[in-house]
XYZ file of C-alpha atoms in Angstrom:
427
model
C 0.000 0.000 0.000
C 1.347 3.416 -0.972
C 1.344 6.487 1.288
C 1.930 10.001 -0.063
C 3.138 12.959 1.981
C 2.721 16.193 -0.007
C 4.040 19.613 0.874
C 1.579 21.819 2.768
C 0.349 24.756 0.700
C -1.741 26.750 3.136
C -0.469 30.154 4.225
C 1.626 30.191 7.429
C 1.997 26.396 7.398
C 5.534 25.095 7.905
C 4.651 21.677 9.283
C 4.643 18.359 7.452
C 2.526 15.282 8.204
C 5.444 12.883 8.759
C 9.036 13.188 9.962
C 11.844 10.973 8.624
C 11.501 8.992 11.871
C 7.813 8.183 11.331
C 8.381 7.525 7.624
C 10.908 4.859 8.599
C 8.358 3.271 10.930
C 5.634 3.349 8.270
C 7.961 1.565 5.867
C 8.713 -0.963 8.610
C 4.981 -1.686 8.828
C 4.945 -2.599 5.130
C 3.930 0.675 3.451
C 5.774 2.304 0.574
C 6.109 6.059 1.100
C 6.447 8.886 -1.422
C 7.348 12.353 -0.145
C 7.006 15.458 -2.288
C 10.281 17.287 -2.828
C 10.767 19.985 -0.182
C 7.789 18.819 1.908
C 9.799 18.872 5.126
C 11.890 21.979 4.460
C 9.822 24.222 6.759
C 10.325 21.743 9.601
C 14.081 21.304 8.941
C 13.645 17.801 7.449
C 15.718 17.372 4.281
C 14.845 15.269 1.252
C 18.040 13.318 1.951
C 16.736 12.423 5.430
C 13.523 11.033 3.937
C 15.486 9.039 1.364
C 17.679 7.637 4.103
C 14.532 6.541 5.955
C 13.481 4.586 2.840
C 11.045 6.947 1.123
C 11.101 7.985 -2.512
C 11.136 11.725 -3.180
C 8.681 12.821 -5.879
C 9.242 15.885 -8.050
C 5.832 17.390 -7.229
C 2.535 16.735 -5.440
C 0.894 15.102 -8.436
C 3.755 12.631 -8.829
C 3.628 11.785 -5.121
C -0.154 11.391 -4.924
C -1.436 10.068 -8.247
C -1.113 6.383 -7.250
C -1.320 6.804 -3.456
C -3.880 4.785 -1.503
C -3.456 7.003 1.564
C -2.462 10.669 1.810
C -1.180 12.129 5.072
C -1.536 15.901 5.474
C -1.479 18.494 8.224
C -4.192 20.733 6.759
C -7.185 19.739 4.638
C -6.526 19.917 0.893
C -7.848 22.855 -1.085
C -9.590 22.570 -4.458
C -6.346 22.520 -6.441
C -4.921 19.721 -4.279
C -8.044 17.558 -4.560
C -7.283 17.074 -8.260
C -4.183 15.077 -7.332
C -6.056 12.378 -5.394
C -6.979 9.136 -7.065
C -10.636 8.223 -6.609
C -11.188 6.101 -3.519
C -7.971 7.220 -1.802
C -7.926 7.802 1.950
C -6.935 11.047 3.634
C -5.866 11.718 7.224
C -5.490 15.370 8.240
C -6.764 18.176 10.431
C -9.826 19.240 8.440
C -11.736 21.750 10.533
C -14.654 19.410 9.949
C -17.058 21.163 12.326
C -16.562 24.572 10.730
C -15.637 24.032 7.060
C -18.793 22.472 5.609
C -17.891 23.515 2.071
C -14.441 21.930 2.290
C -15.783 18.656 3.666
C -18.433 18.535 0.933
C -15.701 18.935 -1.706
C -13.702 16.071 -0.170
C -16.788 13.851 -0.206
C -17.559 14.799 -3.811
C -14.010 13.845 -4.824
C -14.698 10.298 -3.600
C -12.118 10.478 -0.803
C -12.431 8.512 2.424
C -11.544 11.265 4.867
C -10.513 11.064 8.513
C -10.690 14.376 10.408
C -8.062 13.746 13.056
C -9.170 16.688 15.208
C -12.335 14.711 16.025
C -10.379 11.954 17.790
C -12.450 10.700 20.765
C -11.195 11.681 24.209
C -10.575 8.109 25.397
C -7.497 6.690 27.091
C -6.203 4.545 24.246
C -6.587 7.403 21.759
C -4.403 9.857 23.687
C -1.351 9.020 21.570
C -3.400 9.720 18.408
C -4.804 13.098 19.529
C -3.452 15.851 17.286
C -5.265 18.581 19.249
C -3.397 17.683 22.417
C 0.033 17.380 20.816
C -0.289 20.653 18.901
C -2.005 22.611 21.691
C 0.725 21.610 24.114
C 3.307 23.295 21.891
C 1.031 26.302 21.321
C 0.745 26.911 25.076
C 4.510 26.804 25.463
C 5.165 29.070 22.489
C 2.532 31.557 23.654
C 4.536 32.244 26.821
C 7.765 32.639 24.842
C 6.007 35.025 22.446
C 4.749 37.012 25.435
C 8.255 37.128 26.921
C 9.598 38.359 23.593
C 7.100 41.225 23.438
C 7.246 42.099 27.154
C 9.687 44.839 28.098
C 10.560 43.364 31.476
C 11.908 40.125 32.945
C 9.604 37.335 34.149
C 11.310 36.240 37.405
C 12.067 38.226 40.535
C 15.720 39.327 40.493
C 17.677 40.522 43.504
C 20.515 42.763 42.318
C 22.891 45.255 43.885
C 21.060 47.973 41.982
C 17.677 46.932 43.343
C 14.986 44.268 43.098
C 13.138 43.409 39.893
C 9.536 42.406 40.644
C 8.199 39.207 39.034
C 5.749 39.429 36.135
C 2.119 38.518 36.723
C 0.657 36.115 34.153
C -3.041 35.286 33.812
C -4.065 32.235 31.753
C -7.672 32.103 30.546
C -8.776 28.600 29.608
C -7.132 25.594 31.230
C -7.079 22.954 28.515
C -3.890 21.402 27.185
C -2.570 24.741 25.885
C -3.506 26.545 29.082
C -1.838 23.999 31.342
C 1.388 24.153 29.347
C 1.244 27.957 29.436
C 0.879 27.848 33.232
C 3.813 25.459 33.586
C 6.035 27.479 31.234
C 5.220 30.853 32.812
C 5.850 29.370 36.243
C 9.213 27.944 35.140
C 10.182 31.409 33.890
C 9.420 32.808 37.338
C 6.086 34.588 36.870
C 3.296 34.749 39.440
C 0.575 32.758 37.680
C -3.210 32.787 37.993
C -5.690 30.970 35.764
C -9.409 30.553 35.194
C -11.677 28.091 33.390
C -15.380 27.232 33.339
C -14.570 23.647 34.357
C -14.074 23.347 38.131
C -12.080 20.116 37.695
C -9.204 22.204 36.345
C -8.681 23.947 39.705
C -6.585 21.081 41.069
C -4.570 20.944 37.848
C -3.786 24.657 38.060
C -2.739 24.405 41.701
C -0.608 21.323 41.014
C 1.456 23.439 38.612
C 1.923 26.203 41.166
C -0.750 28.547 39.879
C -3.703 30.116 41.678
C -7.218 29.429 40.383
C -9.608 32.358 39.862
C -13.206 31.188 40.363
C -16.174 32.929 38.718
C -19.307 31.010 39.806
C -18.755 27.528 41.322
C -22.440 26.596 41.018
C -22.739 27.395 37.317
C -19.400 25.749 36.615
C -20.532 22.357 37.962
C -22.102 21.405 34.614
C -19.609 23.171 32.339
C -17.868 20.153 30.820
C -18.920 17.658 28.134
C -18.415 13.918 28.497
C -15.479 14.232 26.115
C -13.750 16.746 28.394
C -14.441 19.870 26.332
C -15.890 23.084 27.713
C -19.606 23.595 27.102
C -21.097 26.819 25.852
C -22.102 28.784 28.958
C -25.220 30.949 29.383
C -25.060 34.704 28.927
C -25.363 35.386 32.662
C -22.188 33.392 33.315
C -20.172 35.515 30.908
C -21.577 38.662 32.505
C -20.374 37.509 35.908
C -17.051 36.367 34.436
C -16.607 39.826 32.951
C -16.997 41.427 36.382
C -14.547 39.091 38.134
C -11.968 39.207 35.338
C -12.268 42.997 34.954
C -10.949 43.541 38.454
C -8.242 40.885 38.180
C -6.901 41.818 34.758
C -5.999 45.381 35.752
C -3.047 44.051 37.749
C -1.765 41.570 35.134
C 1.313 41.997 32.939
C 0.712 38.988 30.697
C -2.660 37.550 29.621
C -2.896 34.382 27.512
C -6.316 33.325 26.236
C -6.904 29.763 25.008
C -10.686 29.291 25.111
C -12.084 27.306 22.180
C -15.367 25.444 21.698
C -15.230 22.857 18.876
C -17.268 23.950 15.876
C -18.166 27.351 17.347
C -16.757 30.838 17.279
C -14.365 31.505 20.150
C -16.027 33.269 23.107
C -14.975 36.848 23.877
C -13.151 36.834 27.215
C -11.272 40.150 27.145
C -13.322 43.218 26.260
C -12.133 46.577 24.987
C -12.695 48.061 28.455
C -10.500 45.359 30.033
C -7.697 46.057 27.556
C -7.947 49.768 28.303
C -7.671 49.067 32.041
C -4.305 47.306 31.697
C -0.962 49.010 32.233
C 1.232 50.192 29.331
C 3.674 47.489 28.286
C 1.292 44.652 29.141
C 0.994 41.823 26.607
C -2.045 39.746 25.573
C -1.618 36.559 23.521
C -4.819 35.369 21.806
C -4.452 31.690 20.911
C -8.043 31.583 19.634
C -7.602 34.345 17.060
C -8.093 31.922 14.132
C -11.548 31.043 15.485
C -12.690 34.639 15.861
C -10.601 35.502 18.907
C -11.047 35.752 22.685
C -9.809 39.346 22.747
C -11.501 42.416 21.306
C -8.966 44.119 19.053
C -6.949 40.989 18.207
C -6.081 40.667 14.520
C -5.051 37.436 12.830
C -1.366 37.404 11.968
C -0.665 40.776 13.590
C 0.739 42.337 16.748
C -1.472 45.315 17.584
C -0.399 48.052 20.009
C -3.378 49.848 21.550
C -3.624 53.554 22.374
C -2.790 52.820 26.018
C 0.342 50.828 25.110
C -0.963 47.249 25.438
C 0.253 44.728 22.857
C -2.308 42.220 21.517
C -0.589 39.333 19.748
C -2.589 37.293 17.218
C -0.079 34.983 15.558
C -1.564 32.511 13.084
C -0.840 28.782 13.413
C 1.163 28.953 16.643
C 2.109 25.221 16.627
C 3.568 25.799 13.158
C 5.966 28.305 14.734
C 7.637 25.255 16.288
C 7.419 23.310 13.046
C 10.041 20.639 13.711
C 8.619 19.400 17.013
C 5.042 19.950 15.846
C 5.640 17.836 12.728
C 7.353 15.095 14.690
C 4.430 14.838 17.140
C 1.795 15.132 14.413
C 3.474 12.350 12.472
C 3.520 10.132 15.545
C -0.193 10.791 16.111
C -0.973 9.509 12.602
C 1.416 6.567 12.964
C -0.249 5.563 16.246
C -3.647 5.722 14.559
C -2.586 3.464 11.673
C -0.466 0.892 13.512
C -3.267 -1.108 15.231
C -4.953 -1.670 11.844
C -1.917 -3.162 10.103
C -1.892 -6.974 9.998
C 1.521 -8.059 11.304
C 1.704 -11.088 9.033
C 0.311 -9.805 5.732
C 1.489 -6.193 6.264
C -1.878 -5.020 4.923
C -3.954 -2.151 6.272
C -7.260 -3.589 7.495
C -9.327 -0.816 9.027
C -12.013 -1.853 11.495
C -14.848 0.440 10.448
C -16.657 -0.205 13.742
C -13.709 0.802 15.930
C -14.394 3.818 18.146
C -11.404 5.817 16.902
C -12.518 5.198 13.309
C -16.181 6.091 13.770
C -15.097 9.140 15.766
C -12.914 10.560 12.991
C -14.395 9.235 9.724
C -16.191 12.122 8.007
C -16.486 11.126 4.337
C -16.837 7.773 2.602
C -18.400 6.591 -0.650
C -19.023 10.136 -1.849
C -21.035 11.057 1.264
C -20.572 12.864 4.564
C -20.952 10.105 7.152
C -20.180 11.763 10.502
C -23.209 12.725 12.577
C -21.558 15.885 13.971
C -20.480 17.188 10.576
C -23.140 19.267 8.896
C -23.460 19.218 5.099
C -22.904 22.508 3.292
C -26.088 24.526 2.825
C -27.161 24.822 -0.802
C -26.800 28.251 -2.342
C -29.987 30.286 -2.229
C -31.906 30.016 -5.469
C -32.191 33.240 -7.382
C -35.793 34.318 -7.913
C -36.874 33.384 -11.398
C -38.593 36.001 -13.511
C -42.266 35.201 -13.834
C -43.763 35.310 -17.277
C -46.425 37.969 -17.753
C -49.908 36.538 -17.873
C -51.164 35.919 -21.376
C -53.386 38.725 -22.535
C -56.991 37.880 -23.090
C -58.548 38.645 -26.460
C -59.939 42.110 -26.617
C -63.528 40.887 -26.746
C -63.123 38.739 -23.640
C -61.300 41.496 -21.781
C -64.190 43.813 -22.364
C -66.582 41.111 -21.264
C -64.547 40.462 -18.118
C -64.802 44.058 -17.060
C -67.744 45.257 -15.022
C -70.082 47.588 -16.826
C -69.176 51.203 -16.202
C -72.380 51.805 -14.321
C -71.771 48.956 -11.868
C -68.147 50.007 -11.365
C -69.231 53.471 -10.413
C -71.819 52.004 -8.095
C -69.155 49.880 -6.387
C -67.134 52.966 -5.461
C -67.892 54.952 -2.314
C -68.782 58.556 -2.739
C -65.788 60.825 -2.093
C -67.262 62.099 1.154
C -67.795 58.613 2.574
C -64.242 57.562 1.567
C -62.734 60.490 3.443
C -64.792 59.714 6.512
C -63.729 56.065 6.439
C -60.048 57.017 6.174
C -60.278 59.358 9.136
C -61.973 56.686 11.203
C -59.186 54.135 10.315
C -56.405 56.516 11.353
């Protein structure tokens, strides 16, 4: 069975779906692997390294993919890339399946069996296959380093002969995988760390990393988590109360990192314009949800914005891709761990169990159809109103016959005086 690994073509994407290490392991399982020339360049993986691992290096994407049974990608293919797939091929990638209905419909139409790896079930045996966890972990780490790079002061307390440098205060909003890594990294750099999340279960996790948990409403937060471990959408009154609590806390913070995401929905606004204006000059906000609409008012995708009061709002795109080598290595291992259990050790053939929980959880397209219950089909374009044909004119004789006699028509009308009276009464 042939696997193709093309170069990623989306803007700001430096990652690749397999490292030379994972390519070697795929070949050991019995696959033949074709890597597009330069596919790993953004992640510091050379073509020579892939060749050494046993892969063939194809001149372009079409050459790599035209006979491939399985294509491994980081991002979902665009329309131009879909042309390179052979009909019936399989695809494993991060597809944005809950938000890109049009893209998923195009993949289905192309006859591709698509696995959206971001939909991996939150179960114990699938942890090593979870691309969201591996990539978010790196994003949380990089967010703190980005904040340190933009911040004009040091993070730790420093005792010097010239005086004492006070430690930075870092506030992490959203305690998922990215948030926890941000807490740990900020703490290691010496900051005083606080954090908040709608899920009360995260309080112990925050405290175990040396941070202090900021509670909003313990009662409302009791039912704030899905069975899969994701945050639920909270009612409007919760966000109003959160705004009040956070407004007071954020005034004293030097660094704010927001990580709140709800799968398939626009990111909730956590930091308002008024909160930004209340912060001290030189403070830094990192919005890790900027690609999903943003948690921070004023954040702009791919930009560092400095507000009128001197606060920097950082909205880097594709933060895991800013650590492309490690991100690619982990992403590749996630895909390898997904495939390995379905490879027959004796025949070396891929035999997918279509009833397996990790398969049903991630399979979005098969047989030309969208097959995942959580993935909504694209809405058809609104039909343009069609021009109605004018009614056929009746023959002159019939038209005259259809009309009331002039005398009766006059009789049907109210006298002018009565009409005026009726209008006044209606007003």
